[in-house]
Coordinates of C-alpha atoms in Angstrom, one line a residue:
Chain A
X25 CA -7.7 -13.1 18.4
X26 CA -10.6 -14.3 15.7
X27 CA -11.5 -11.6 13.4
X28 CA -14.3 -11.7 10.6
X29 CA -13.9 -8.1 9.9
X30 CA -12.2 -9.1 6.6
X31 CA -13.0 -7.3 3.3
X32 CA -16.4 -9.5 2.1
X33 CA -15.6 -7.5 -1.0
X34 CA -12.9 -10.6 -2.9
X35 CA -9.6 -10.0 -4.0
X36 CA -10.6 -9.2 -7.5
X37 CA -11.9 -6.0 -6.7
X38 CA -8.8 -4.7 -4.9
X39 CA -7.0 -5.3 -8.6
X40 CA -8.4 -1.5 -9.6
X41 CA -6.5 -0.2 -6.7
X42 CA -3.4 -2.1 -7.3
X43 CA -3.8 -0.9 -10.9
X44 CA -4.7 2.7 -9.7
X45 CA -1.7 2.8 -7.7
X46 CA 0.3 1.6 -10.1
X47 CA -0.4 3.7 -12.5
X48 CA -0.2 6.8 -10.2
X49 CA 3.2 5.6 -9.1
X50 CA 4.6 5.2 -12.6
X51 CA 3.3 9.1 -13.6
X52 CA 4.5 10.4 -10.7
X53 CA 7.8 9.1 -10.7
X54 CA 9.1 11.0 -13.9
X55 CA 6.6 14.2 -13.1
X56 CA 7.9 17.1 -12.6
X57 CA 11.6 16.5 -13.7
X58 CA 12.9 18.0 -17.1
X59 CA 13.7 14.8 -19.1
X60 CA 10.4 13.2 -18.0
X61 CA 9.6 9.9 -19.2
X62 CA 12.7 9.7 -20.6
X63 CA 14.0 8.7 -17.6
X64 CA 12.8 5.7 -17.3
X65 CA 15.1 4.8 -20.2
X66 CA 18.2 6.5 -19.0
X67 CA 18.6 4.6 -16.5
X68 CA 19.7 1.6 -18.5
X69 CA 21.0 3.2 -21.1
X70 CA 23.5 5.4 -18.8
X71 CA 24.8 1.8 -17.3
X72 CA 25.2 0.4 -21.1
X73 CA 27.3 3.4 -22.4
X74 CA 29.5 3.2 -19.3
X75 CA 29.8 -0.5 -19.2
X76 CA 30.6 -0.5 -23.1
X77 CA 33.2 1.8 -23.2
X78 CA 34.8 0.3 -20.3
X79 CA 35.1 -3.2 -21.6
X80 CA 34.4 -3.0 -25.6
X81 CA 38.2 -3.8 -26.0
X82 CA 38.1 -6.7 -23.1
X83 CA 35.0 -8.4 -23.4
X84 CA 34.5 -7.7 -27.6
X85 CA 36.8 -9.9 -28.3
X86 CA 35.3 -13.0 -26.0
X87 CA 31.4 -12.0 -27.6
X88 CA 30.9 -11.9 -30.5
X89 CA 27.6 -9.2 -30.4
X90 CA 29.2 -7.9 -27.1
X91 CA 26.5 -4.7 -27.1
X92 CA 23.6 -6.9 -27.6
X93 CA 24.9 -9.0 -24.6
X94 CA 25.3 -6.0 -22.3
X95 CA 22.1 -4.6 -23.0
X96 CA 20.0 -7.4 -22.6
X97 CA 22.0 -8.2 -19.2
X98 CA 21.3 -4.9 -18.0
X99 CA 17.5 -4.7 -18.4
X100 CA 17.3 -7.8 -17.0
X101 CA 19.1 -7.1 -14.0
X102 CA 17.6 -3.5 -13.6
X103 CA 14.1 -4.8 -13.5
X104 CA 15.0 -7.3 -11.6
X105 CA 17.1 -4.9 -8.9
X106 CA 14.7 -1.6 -9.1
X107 CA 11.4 -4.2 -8.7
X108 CA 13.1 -5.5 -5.5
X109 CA 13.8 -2.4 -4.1
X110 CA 10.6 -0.4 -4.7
X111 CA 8.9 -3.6 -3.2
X112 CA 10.7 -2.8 0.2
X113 CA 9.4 0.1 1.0
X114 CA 6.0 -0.4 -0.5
X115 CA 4.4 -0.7 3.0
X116 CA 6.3 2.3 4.4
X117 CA 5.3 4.3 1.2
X118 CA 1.6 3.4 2.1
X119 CA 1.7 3.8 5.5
X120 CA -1.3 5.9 5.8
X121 CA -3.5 3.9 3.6
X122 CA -2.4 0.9 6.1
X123 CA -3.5 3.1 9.0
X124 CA -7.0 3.9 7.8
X125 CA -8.3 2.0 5.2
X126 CA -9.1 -1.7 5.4
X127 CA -8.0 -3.1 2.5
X128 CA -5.4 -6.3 1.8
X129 CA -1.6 -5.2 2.1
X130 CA -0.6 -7.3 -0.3
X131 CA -2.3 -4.9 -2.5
X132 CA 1.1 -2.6 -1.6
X133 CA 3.1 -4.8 -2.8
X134 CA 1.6 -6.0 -6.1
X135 CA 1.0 -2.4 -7.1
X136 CA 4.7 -1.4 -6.0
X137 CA 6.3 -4.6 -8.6
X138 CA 3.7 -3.4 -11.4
X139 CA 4.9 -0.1 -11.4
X140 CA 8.4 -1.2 -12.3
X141 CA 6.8 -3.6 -15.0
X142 CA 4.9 -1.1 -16.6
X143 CA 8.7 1.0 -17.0
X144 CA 10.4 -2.9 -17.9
X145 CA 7.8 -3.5 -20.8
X146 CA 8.6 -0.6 -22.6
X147 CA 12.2 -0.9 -22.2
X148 CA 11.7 -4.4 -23.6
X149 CA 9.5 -3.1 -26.2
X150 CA 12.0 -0.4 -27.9
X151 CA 15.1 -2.9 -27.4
X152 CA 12.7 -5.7 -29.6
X153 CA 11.8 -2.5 -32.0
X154 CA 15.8 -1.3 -32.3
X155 CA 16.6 -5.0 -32.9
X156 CA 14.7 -6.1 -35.4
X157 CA 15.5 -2.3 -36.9
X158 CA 19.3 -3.1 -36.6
X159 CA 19.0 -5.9 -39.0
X160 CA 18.9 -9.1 -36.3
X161 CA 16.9 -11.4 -37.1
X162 CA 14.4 -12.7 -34.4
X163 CA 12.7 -15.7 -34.8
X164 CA 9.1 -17.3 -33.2
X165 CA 11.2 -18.5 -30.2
X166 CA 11.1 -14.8 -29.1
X167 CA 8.1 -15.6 -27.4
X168 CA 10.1 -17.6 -25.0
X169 CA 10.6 -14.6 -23.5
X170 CA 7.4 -14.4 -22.0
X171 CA 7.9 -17.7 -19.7
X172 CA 11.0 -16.4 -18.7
X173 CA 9.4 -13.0 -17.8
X174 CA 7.0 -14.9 -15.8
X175 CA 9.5 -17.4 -13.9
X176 CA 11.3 -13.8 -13.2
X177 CA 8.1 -12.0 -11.8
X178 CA 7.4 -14.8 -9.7
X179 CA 11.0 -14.9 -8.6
X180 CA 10.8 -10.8 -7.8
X181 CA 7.1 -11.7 -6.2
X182 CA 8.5 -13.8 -3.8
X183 CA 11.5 -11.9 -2.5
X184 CA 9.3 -8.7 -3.1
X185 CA 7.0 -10.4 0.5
X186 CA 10.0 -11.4 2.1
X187 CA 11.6 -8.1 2.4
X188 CA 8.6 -6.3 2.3
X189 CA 7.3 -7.7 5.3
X190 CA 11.0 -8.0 7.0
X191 CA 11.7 -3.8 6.5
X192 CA 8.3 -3.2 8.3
X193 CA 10.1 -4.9 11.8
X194 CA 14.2 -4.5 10.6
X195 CA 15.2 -0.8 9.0
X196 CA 18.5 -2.0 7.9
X197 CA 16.8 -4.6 5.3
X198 CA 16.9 -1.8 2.7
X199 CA 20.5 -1.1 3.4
X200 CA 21.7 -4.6 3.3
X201 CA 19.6 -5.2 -0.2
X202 CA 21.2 -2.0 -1.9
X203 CA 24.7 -3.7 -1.1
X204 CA 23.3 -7.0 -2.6
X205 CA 21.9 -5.2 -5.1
X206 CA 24.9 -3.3 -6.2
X207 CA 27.0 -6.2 -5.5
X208 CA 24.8 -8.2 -7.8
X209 CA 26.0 -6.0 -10.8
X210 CA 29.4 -7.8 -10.2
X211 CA 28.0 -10.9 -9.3
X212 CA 25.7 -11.6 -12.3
X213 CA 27.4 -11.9 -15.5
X214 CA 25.9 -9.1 -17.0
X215 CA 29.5 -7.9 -19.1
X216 CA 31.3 -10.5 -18.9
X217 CA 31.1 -14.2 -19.8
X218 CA 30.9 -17.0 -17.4
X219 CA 33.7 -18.9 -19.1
X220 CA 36.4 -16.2 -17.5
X221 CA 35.4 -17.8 -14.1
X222 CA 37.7 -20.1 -13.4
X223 CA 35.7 -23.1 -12.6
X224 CA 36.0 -23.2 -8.6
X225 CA 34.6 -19.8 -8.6
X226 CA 31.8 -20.5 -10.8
X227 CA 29.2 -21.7 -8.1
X228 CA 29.0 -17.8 -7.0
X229 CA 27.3 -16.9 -10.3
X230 CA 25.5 -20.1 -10.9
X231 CA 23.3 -20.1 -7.4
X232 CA 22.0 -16.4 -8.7
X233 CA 18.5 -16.5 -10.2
X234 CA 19.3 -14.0 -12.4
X235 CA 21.9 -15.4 -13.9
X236 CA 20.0 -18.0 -15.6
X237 CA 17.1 -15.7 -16.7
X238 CA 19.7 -13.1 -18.2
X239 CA 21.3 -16.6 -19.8
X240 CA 18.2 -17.4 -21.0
X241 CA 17.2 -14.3 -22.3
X242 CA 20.7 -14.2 -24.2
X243 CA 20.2 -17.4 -25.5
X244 CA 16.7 -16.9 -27.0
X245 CA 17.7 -13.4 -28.5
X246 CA 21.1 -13.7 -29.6
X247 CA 21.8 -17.5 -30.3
X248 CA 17.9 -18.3 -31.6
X249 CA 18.3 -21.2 -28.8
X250 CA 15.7 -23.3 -26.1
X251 CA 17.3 -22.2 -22.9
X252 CA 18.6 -24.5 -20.9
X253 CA 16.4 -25.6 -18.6
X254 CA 18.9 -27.2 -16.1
X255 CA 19.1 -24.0 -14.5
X256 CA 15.6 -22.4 -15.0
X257 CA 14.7 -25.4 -12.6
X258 CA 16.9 -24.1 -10.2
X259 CA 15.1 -20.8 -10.8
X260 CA 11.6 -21.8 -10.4
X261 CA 12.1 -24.1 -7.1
X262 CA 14.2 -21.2 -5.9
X263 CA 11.1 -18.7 -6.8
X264 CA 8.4 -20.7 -5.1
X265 CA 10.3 -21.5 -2.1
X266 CA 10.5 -17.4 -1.6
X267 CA 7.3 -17.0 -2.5
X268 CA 5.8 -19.8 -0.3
X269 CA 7.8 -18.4 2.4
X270 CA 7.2 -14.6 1.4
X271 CA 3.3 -14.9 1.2
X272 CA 3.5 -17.2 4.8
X273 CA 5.7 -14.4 6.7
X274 CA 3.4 -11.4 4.9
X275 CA 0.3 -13.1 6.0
X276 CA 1.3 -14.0 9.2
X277 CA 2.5 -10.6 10.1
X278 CA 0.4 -8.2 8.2
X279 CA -2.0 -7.6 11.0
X280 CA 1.0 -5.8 13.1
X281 CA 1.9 -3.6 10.4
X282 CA -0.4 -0.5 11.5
X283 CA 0.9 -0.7 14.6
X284 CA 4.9 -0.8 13.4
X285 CA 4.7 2.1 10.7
Chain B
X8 CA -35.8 -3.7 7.2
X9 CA -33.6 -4.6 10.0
X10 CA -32.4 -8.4 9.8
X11 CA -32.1 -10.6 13.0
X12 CA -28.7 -10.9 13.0
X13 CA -27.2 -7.2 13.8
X14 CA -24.9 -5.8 11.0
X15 CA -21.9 -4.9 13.5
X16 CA -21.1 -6.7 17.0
X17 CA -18.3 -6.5 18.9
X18 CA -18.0 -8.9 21.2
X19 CA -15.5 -8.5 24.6
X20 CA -13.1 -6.6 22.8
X21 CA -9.9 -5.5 24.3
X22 CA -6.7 -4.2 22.6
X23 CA -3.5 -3.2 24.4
X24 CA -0.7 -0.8 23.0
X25 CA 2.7 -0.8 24.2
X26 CA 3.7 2.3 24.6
X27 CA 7.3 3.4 23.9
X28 CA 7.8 0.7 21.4
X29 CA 6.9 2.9 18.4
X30 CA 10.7 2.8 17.4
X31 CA 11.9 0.7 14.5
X32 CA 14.1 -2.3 15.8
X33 CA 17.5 -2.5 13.9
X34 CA 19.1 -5.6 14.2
X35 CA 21.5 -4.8 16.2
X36 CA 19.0 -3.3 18.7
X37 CA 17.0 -6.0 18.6
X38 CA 19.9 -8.6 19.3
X39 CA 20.6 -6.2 22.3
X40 CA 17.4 -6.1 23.6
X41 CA 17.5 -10.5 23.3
X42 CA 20.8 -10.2 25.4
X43 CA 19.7 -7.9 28.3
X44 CA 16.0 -9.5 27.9
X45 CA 14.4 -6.0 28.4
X46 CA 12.8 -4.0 25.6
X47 CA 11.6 -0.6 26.8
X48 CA 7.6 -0.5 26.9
X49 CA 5.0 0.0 28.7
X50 CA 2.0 -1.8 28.4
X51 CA -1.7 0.3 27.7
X52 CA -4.9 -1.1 27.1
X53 CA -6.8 1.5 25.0
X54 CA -9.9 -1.0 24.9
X55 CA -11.2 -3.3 27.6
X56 CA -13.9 -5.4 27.6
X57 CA -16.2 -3.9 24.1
X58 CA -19.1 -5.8 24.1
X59 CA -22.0 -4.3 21.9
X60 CA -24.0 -4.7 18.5
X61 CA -25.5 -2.2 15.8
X62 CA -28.3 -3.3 13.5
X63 CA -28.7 -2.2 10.4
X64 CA -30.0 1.1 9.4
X65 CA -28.7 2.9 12.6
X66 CA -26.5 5.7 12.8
X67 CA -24.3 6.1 16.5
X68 CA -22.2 8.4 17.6
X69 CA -19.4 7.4 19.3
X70 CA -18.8 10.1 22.1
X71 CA -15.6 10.9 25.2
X72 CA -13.0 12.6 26.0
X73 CA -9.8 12.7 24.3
X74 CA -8.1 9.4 24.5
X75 CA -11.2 7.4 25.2
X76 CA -9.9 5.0 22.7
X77 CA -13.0 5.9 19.9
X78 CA -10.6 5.9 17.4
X79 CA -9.1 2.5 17.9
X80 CA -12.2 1.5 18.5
X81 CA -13.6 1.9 14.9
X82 CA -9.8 1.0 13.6
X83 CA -11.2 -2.2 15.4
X84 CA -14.7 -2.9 14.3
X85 CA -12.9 -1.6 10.5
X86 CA -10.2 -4.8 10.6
X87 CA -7.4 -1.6 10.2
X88 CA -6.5 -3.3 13.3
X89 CA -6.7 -6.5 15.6
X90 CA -8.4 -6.8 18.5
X91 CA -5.9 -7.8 21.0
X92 CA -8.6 -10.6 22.3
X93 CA -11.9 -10.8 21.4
X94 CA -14.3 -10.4 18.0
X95 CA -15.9 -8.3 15.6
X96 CA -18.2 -9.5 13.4
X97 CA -18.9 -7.4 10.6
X98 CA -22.5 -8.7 7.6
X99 CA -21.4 -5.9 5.5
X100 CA -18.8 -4.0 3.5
X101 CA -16.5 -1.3 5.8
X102 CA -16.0 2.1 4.4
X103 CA -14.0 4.5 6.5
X104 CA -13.9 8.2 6.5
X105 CA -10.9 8.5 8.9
X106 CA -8.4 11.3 7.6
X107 CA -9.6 12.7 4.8
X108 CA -8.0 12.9 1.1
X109 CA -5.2 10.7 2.1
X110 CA -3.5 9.2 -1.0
X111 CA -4.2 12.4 -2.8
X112 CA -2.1 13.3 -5.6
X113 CA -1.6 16.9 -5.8
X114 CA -0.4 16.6 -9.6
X115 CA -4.0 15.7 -10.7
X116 CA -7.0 17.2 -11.2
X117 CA -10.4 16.0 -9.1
X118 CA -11.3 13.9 -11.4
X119 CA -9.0 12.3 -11.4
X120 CA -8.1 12.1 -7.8
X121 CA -12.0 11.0 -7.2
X122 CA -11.0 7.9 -9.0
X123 CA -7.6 7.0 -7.2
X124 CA -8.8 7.9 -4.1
X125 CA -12.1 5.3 -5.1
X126 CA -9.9 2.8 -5.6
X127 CA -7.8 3.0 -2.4
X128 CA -11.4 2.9 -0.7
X129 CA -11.6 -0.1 -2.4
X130 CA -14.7 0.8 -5.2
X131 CA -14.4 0.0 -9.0
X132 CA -14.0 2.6 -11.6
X133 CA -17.8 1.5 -12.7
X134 CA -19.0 2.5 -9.0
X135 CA -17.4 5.6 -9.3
X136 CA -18.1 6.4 -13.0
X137 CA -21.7 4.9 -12.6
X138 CA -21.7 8.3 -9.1
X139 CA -19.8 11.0 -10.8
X140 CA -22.3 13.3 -11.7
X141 CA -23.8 13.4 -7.7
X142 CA -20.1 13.3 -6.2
X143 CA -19.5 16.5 -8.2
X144 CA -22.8 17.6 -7.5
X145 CA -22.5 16.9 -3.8
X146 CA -18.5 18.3 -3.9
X147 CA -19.9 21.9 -4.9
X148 CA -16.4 22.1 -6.3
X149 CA -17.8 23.1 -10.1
X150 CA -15.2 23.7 -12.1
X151 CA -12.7 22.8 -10.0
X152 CA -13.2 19.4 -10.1
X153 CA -10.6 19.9 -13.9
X154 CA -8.1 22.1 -11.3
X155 CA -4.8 20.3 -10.1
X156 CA -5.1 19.8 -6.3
X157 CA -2.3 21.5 -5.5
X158 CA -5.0 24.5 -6.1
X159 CA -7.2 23.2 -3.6
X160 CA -8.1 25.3 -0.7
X161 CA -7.3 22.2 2.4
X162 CA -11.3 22.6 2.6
X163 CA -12.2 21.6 -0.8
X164 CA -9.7 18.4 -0.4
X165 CA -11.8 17.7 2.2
X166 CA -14.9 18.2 0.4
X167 CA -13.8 16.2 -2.4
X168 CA -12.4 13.0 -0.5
X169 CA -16.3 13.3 1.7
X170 CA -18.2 13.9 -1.6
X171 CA -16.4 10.2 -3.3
X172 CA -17.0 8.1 0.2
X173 CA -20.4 9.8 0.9
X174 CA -21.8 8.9 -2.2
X175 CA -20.3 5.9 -3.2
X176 CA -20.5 4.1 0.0
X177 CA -22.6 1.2 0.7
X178 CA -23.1 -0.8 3.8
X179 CA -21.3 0.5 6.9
X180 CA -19.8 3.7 7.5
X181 CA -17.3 4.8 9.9
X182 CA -16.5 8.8 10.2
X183 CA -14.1 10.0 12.7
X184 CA -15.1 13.5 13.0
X185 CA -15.5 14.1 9.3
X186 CA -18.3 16.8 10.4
X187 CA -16.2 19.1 11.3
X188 CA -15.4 19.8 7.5
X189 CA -16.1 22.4 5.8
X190 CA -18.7 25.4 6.7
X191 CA -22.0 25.4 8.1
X192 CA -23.7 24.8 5.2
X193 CA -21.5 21.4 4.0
X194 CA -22.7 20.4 7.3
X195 CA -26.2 20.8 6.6
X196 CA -25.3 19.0 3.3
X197 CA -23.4 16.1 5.5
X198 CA -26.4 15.5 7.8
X199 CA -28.9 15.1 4.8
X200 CA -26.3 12.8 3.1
X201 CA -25.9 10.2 6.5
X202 CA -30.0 11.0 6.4
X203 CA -30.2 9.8 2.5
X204 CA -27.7 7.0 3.6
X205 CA -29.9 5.9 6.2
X206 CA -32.9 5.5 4.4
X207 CA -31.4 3.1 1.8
X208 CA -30.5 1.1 4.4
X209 CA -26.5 1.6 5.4
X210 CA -25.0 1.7 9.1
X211 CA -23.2 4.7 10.0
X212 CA -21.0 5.3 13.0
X213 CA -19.3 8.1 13.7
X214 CA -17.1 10.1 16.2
X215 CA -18.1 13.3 17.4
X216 CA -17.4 15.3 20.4
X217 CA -20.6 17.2 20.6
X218 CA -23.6 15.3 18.7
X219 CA -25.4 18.4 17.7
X220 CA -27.0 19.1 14.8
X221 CA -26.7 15.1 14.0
X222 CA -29.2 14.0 17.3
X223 CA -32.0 13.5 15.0
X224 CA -30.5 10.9 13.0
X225 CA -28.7 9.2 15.5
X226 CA -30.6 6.1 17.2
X227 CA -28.1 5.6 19.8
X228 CA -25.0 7.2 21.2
X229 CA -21.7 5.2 22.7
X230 CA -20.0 6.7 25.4
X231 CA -16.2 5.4 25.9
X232 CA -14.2 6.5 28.7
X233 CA -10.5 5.1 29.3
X234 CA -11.6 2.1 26.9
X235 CA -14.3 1.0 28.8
X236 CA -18.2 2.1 27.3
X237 CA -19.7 4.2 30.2
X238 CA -22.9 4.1 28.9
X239 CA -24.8 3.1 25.3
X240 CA -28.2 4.0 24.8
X241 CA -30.6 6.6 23.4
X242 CA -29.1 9.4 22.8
X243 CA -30.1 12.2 24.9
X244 CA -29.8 9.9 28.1
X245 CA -26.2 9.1 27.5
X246 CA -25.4 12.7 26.4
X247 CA -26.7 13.7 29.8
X248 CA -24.2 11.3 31.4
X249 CA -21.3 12.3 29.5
X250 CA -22.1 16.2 30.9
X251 CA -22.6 14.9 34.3
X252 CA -19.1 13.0 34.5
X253 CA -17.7 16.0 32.6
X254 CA -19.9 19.1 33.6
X255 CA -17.1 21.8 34.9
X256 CA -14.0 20.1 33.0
X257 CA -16.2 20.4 29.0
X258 CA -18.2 24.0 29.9
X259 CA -19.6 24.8 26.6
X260 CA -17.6 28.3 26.6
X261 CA -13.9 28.4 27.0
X262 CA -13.3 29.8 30.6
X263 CA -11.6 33.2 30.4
X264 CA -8.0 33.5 30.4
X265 CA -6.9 34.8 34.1
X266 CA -4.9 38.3 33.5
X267 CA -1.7 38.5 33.7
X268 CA -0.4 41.1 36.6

């Protein structure tokens, strides 16, 4: 069962195909169609309008900058959800690299979360833009945000293995995640406030991840707050104990890959 | 120039398939298979018992019948895939020329394609950039190479995807009959690119059904039949082998199609 045949070539060097890929990945997705890259930003912005005008009259009167709340919940929760999702089917989408090329799989993965970054960056960087051009003041603890966009990308990187390497054995993983995923939308409280739960039923939001990264995101951005790190704690053990277990089951069962897809 | 150590050995390599279980498990199948303790497959050994080195600065053709198993055999030595028991040892880089232009994006032109599909080979934008002018040169594709692909002739991918490995490539190279690109005179160009490749002191394997035009170069030819190698040696002896055990069933000419009354 011993192999040497491994790539003597390093890791590093598989970073320009990750990055190629990527990069391919993200032109293609919006080629071809009529709004193009606008797209990307659509997406979102469909779910704010929709979500607004549904609840302006409801949730308004609980936040006080209720738009600003939604908004930063939903790119949150999008990245979060659409990085999940393209990471399930990264091996299926390169199946026929896997089946001739000898290269590390995990390559497929990283490159799959990095397209979805790429789109998450700029949505980030036109909601900062609009912000600061909307008259809210932002002040140096923005860059808080970029721990919390880490302790998120490790929390996608580790479920991103998991269910990568899970879909390649079990179809139905996708199915079952695009129910958590819409679910999730409910379940995180992206347009409403946690203080309408009554307190019984507050465990269901608190043992989400995202919850406390959108919290902490809100916090920073609309309160000029530290975020509580109570529940960031929570986060990060949660994130390294799927991406301990992610990177175990991916290495241990990426040599049957090429014979599953 | 050749070291003491050979570049490539396999050593008592087998690898068995199971046949029939090329189907995704659902969960529920897979709980159902659990319960009545059967899951439909057959088992197949494709290799049995591989043992054999190359040194460095040989080329080999790999020869047999369909379904020898010379295919999984390089997917093997590569590391696309395990050996089901047994090693490969491999003292240099892998390239593979397996199915050409895979990873192709039709939406670009051959540039840029040359540098995606670099990257999925596993080569740096420098190793490319640092080749360009010879891959183009060696592609014939002229101006073509600022064409989208999706104006490619299926020959020219071919030639394109060849040109980037061919001249980029350094240590050992695997083709699986790659020669059978293009027209006689890309073949001519082939041979005196393995012959170049050669003399700077890279391996080169490759799969061919009749060795042909590439005899000269070759040091040694592998003959697999049902997994098992028939016969390895200099190349003219094992050719004459292969035609014995084959003689009426592989005539050179087609036999003529009986009439119909």
């Amino acid at each position: 069962m011993e192999q040497s045949t491994s790539n003597n070539r390093g890791l590093g060097r598989y970073w320009n195909m990750v990055w190629e890929l990527a990069v391919t990945d993200f032109k293609m997705r919006d080629q071809g169609t009529f709004l193009g890259f606008f797209w990307t930003l659509l997406h979102p912005l469909l779910y704010f309008i929709v979500f607004y005008n549904l609840f302006k009259k409801w949730m308004g009167h609980h936040i006080s900058q209720f738009p600003l709340y939604l908004i930063i919940g939903i790119v949150q929760w999008t990245f979060f959800a659409t990085a999940t999702s393209s990471a399930i089917a990264a091996i299926k989408r390169g199946g026929e690299f896997v089946k001739s090329i000898n290269f590390p799989k995990s390559v497929l993965v990283y490159s799959s979360v990095l397209t979805i970054l790429f789109s998450y960056l700029i949505e980030m960087a036109i909601l900062l833009i609009f912000w600061v051009f909307i008259g809210e003041s932002l002040s140096l603890k923005v860059f808080l945000l970029i721990p919390i966009l880490l302790l998120q990308l490790l929390l996608i990187m580790g479920l991103a293995f998991l269910l990568a390497t899970i879909s390649v054995f079990f179809l139905d993983i996708e199915r079952i995640w695009g129910i958590f995923t819409s679910l999730g939308l409910f379940l995180t409280p992206i347009f409403y406030t946690m203080e309408l739960l009554s307190p019984e039923k507050r465990w269901i939001i608190l043992i989400n991840p995202m919850t406390h990264i959108i919290q902490s995101s809100r916090a920073i951005m609309l309160d000029d707050m530290i975020p509580q790190m109570r529940g960031l704690s929570y986060v990060l053990g949660l994130s390294l104990v799927f991406l301990l277990s992610g990177r175990y089951v991916f290495s241990k069962y990426e040599g049957l890959f090429v014979e599953k897809i | 120039m050749s070291s003491a150590l050979p570049v490539l050995e396999a050593e008592n390599v087998s690898k068995k398939f199971h046949i029939g279980s090329q189907e995704k498990f659902t969960f529920f199948k897979s709980f159902r298979y659990k319960f009545t303790g059967s899951v439909p497959k057959k088992e197949f050994w494709a290799l049995k018992d591989i043992s054999f080195s190359v040194n460095k600065g040989e080329m080999i053709a790999v020869i047999g019948p369909n379904g020898a198993g010379k295919t999984t055999l390089l997917k093997n030595l590569a590391g696309i895939m395990a050996p089901t028991s047994g090693k490969v040892k491999a003292r240099d880089d892998i390239f593979t020329i397996f199915e050409l232009g895979i990873g192709f994006n039709v939406y670009f032109n051959g540039i840029e394609n040359l540098y995606l599909y670099g990257a999925l080979h596993g080569m740096t934008r420098r190793d490319i950039h640092r080749n360009l002018p010879r891959i183009i040169e060696f592609s014939g594709l002229g101006d073509f190479m600022y064409a989208k692909l999706s104006e490619y002739s299926s020959g020219m991918r071919q030639r394109l995807a060849f040109a980037t490995i061919i001249q980029t490539a350094k240590g050992i190279i695997m083709v699986d009959e790659a020669l059978s690109v293009g027209d006689q005179a890309f073949q001519c160009q082939c041979l005196a690119a393995f012959e170049d490749l050669l003399r700077r002191g890279n391996t080169i394997l490759f799969v061919t059904h009749g060795i042909g035009e590439a005899r000269r170069l070759c040091s040694r030819a592998l003959y697999l039949n049902q997994g098992c190698i028939r016969h390895f040696g200099e190349v003219n002896e094992t050719e004459e082998i292969y035609r014995k055990d084959w003689g009426a069933s592989m005539p050179d000419e087609c036999p003529p199609v009986p009439a119909q009354s």
